[in-house]
XYZ file of C-alpha atoms in Angstrom:
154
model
C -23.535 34.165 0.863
C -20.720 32.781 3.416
C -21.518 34.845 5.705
C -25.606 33.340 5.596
C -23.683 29.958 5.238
C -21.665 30.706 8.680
C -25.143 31.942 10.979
C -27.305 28.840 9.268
C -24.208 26.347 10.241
C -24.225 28.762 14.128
C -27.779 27.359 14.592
C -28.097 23.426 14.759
C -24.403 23.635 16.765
C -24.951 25.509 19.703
C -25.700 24.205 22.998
C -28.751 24.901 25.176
C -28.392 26.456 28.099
C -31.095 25.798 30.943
C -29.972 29.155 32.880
C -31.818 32.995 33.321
C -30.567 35.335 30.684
C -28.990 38.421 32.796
C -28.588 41.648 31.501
C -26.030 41.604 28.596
C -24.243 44.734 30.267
C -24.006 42.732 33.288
C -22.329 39.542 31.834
C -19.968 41.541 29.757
C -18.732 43.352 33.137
C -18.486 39.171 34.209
C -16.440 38.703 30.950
C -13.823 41.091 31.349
C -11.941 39.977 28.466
C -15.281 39.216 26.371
C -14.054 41.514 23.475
C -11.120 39.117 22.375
C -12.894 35.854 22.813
C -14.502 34.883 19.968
C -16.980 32.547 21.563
C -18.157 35.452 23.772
C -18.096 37.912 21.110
C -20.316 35.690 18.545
C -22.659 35.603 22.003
C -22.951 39.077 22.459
C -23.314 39.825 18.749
C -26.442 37.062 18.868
C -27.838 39.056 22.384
C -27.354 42.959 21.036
C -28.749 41.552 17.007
C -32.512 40.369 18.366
C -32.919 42.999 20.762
C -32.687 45.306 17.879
C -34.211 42.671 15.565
C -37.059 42.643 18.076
C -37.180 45.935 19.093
C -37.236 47.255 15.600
C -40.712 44.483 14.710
C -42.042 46.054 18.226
C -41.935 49.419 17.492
C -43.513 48.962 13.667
C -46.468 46.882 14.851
C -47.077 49.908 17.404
C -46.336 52.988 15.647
C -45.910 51.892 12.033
C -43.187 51.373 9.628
C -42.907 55.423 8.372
C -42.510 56.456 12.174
C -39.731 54.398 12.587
C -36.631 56.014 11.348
C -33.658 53.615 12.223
C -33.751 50.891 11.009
C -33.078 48.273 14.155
C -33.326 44.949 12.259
C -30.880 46.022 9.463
C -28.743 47.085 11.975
C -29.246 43.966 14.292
C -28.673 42.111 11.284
C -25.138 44.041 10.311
C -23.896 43.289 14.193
C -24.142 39.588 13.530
C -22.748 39.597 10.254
C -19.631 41.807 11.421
C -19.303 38.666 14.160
C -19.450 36.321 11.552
C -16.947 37.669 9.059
C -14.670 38.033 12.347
C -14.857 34.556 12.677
C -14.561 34.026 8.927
C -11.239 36.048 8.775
C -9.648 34.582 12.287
C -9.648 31.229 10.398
C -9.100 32.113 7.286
C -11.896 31.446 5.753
C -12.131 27.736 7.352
C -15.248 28.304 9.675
C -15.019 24.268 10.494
C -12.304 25.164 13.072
C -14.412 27.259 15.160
C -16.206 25.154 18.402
C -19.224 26.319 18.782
C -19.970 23.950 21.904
C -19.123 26.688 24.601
C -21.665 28.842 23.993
C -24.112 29.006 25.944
C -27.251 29.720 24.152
C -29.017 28.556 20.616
C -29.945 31.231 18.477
C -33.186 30.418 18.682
C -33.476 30.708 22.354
C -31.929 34.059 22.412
C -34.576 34.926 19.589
C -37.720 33.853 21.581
C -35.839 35.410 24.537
C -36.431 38.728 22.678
C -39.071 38.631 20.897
C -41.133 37.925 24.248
C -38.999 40.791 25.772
C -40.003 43.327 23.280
C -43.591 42.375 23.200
C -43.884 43.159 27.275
C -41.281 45.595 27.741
C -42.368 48.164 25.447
C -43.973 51.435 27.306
C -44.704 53.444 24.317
C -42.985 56.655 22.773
C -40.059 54.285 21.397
C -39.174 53.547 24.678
C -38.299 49.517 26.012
C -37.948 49.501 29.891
C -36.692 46.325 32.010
C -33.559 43.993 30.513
C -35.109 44.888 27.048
C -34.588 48.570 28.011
C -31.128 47.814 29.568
C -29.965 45.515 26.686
C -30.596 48.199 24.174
C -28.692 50.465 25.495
C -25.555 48.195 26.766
C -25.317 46.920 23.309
C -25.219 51.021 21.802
C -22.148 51.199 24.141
C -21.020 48.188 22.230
C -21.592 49.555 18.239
C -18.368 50.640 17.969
C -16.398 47.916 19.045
C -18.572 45.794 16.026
C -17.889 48.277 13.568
C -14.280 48.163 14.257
C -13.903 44.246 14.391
C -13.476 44.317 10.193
C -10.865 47.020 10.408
C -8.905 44.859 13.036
C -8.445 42.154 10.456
C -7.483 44.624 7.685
């Protein structure tokens, strides 16, 4: 329940950015030290969650929900929830510490962002091309580093 707490108190405090979203692979290589900020980090968990979020609602609308075997939402969903117990455990539990003003999309942008993505980017046998296509894949590269931001804290 903290952790839906922490993502529904993310949303009306983030700042709107009025810039081009550019391929997440190519403004991690820009953020060299991304992985150990959590501002970036919370970003990139937002980015890599919808484009699995929306690539996962893409590809059951096209080829149904049987023929889709991973499930991309759930594990869109688990990304941003690993990014938000991060943030729980950096400060201890007192999420009111974290500024959220740097970042430099809403949620909601990056969601429309996506979900207009998916909707012209998919080419058919499971397949995304364009930032969609690129985005997936940058953010597999990135799986581990999520799964291992609970051990960190451990």
């Amino acid at each position: 329940m903290k952790k839906l707490f922490l993502l529904l108190f993310l949303i009306p405090n983030l700042v709107m950015a009025e810039e081009k979203f550019i391929p997440v692979a190519e403004y991690t290589a820009n953020k060299a030290h991304w992985q150990s900020n959590l501002y970036e980090i919370l970003y990139v968990a937002c980015r890599c969650g919808f484009a699995y979020s929306s690539a996962h609602h893409q590809l059951v609308e096209h080829i149904g929900e049987d023929e889709v075997k991973e499930d991309l939402h759930k594990k869109g969903f688990d990304i941003a929830m690993k990014a938000a117990d991060h943030i729980e455990n950096t400060f201890g539990g007192d999420i009111s510490r974290f500024d959220y003003s740097s970042l430099e999309l809403t949620i909601e942008g990056i969601a429309d962002f996506y979900e207009g993505e998916a909707k012209k980017s998919y080419i058919g046998n499971k397949q995304f091309n364009g930032i969609m296509g690129n985005d997936l894949k940058a953010c597999e590269s990135y799986d581990a580093f999520f799964e291992g931001l609970l051990r960190e804290a451990v």
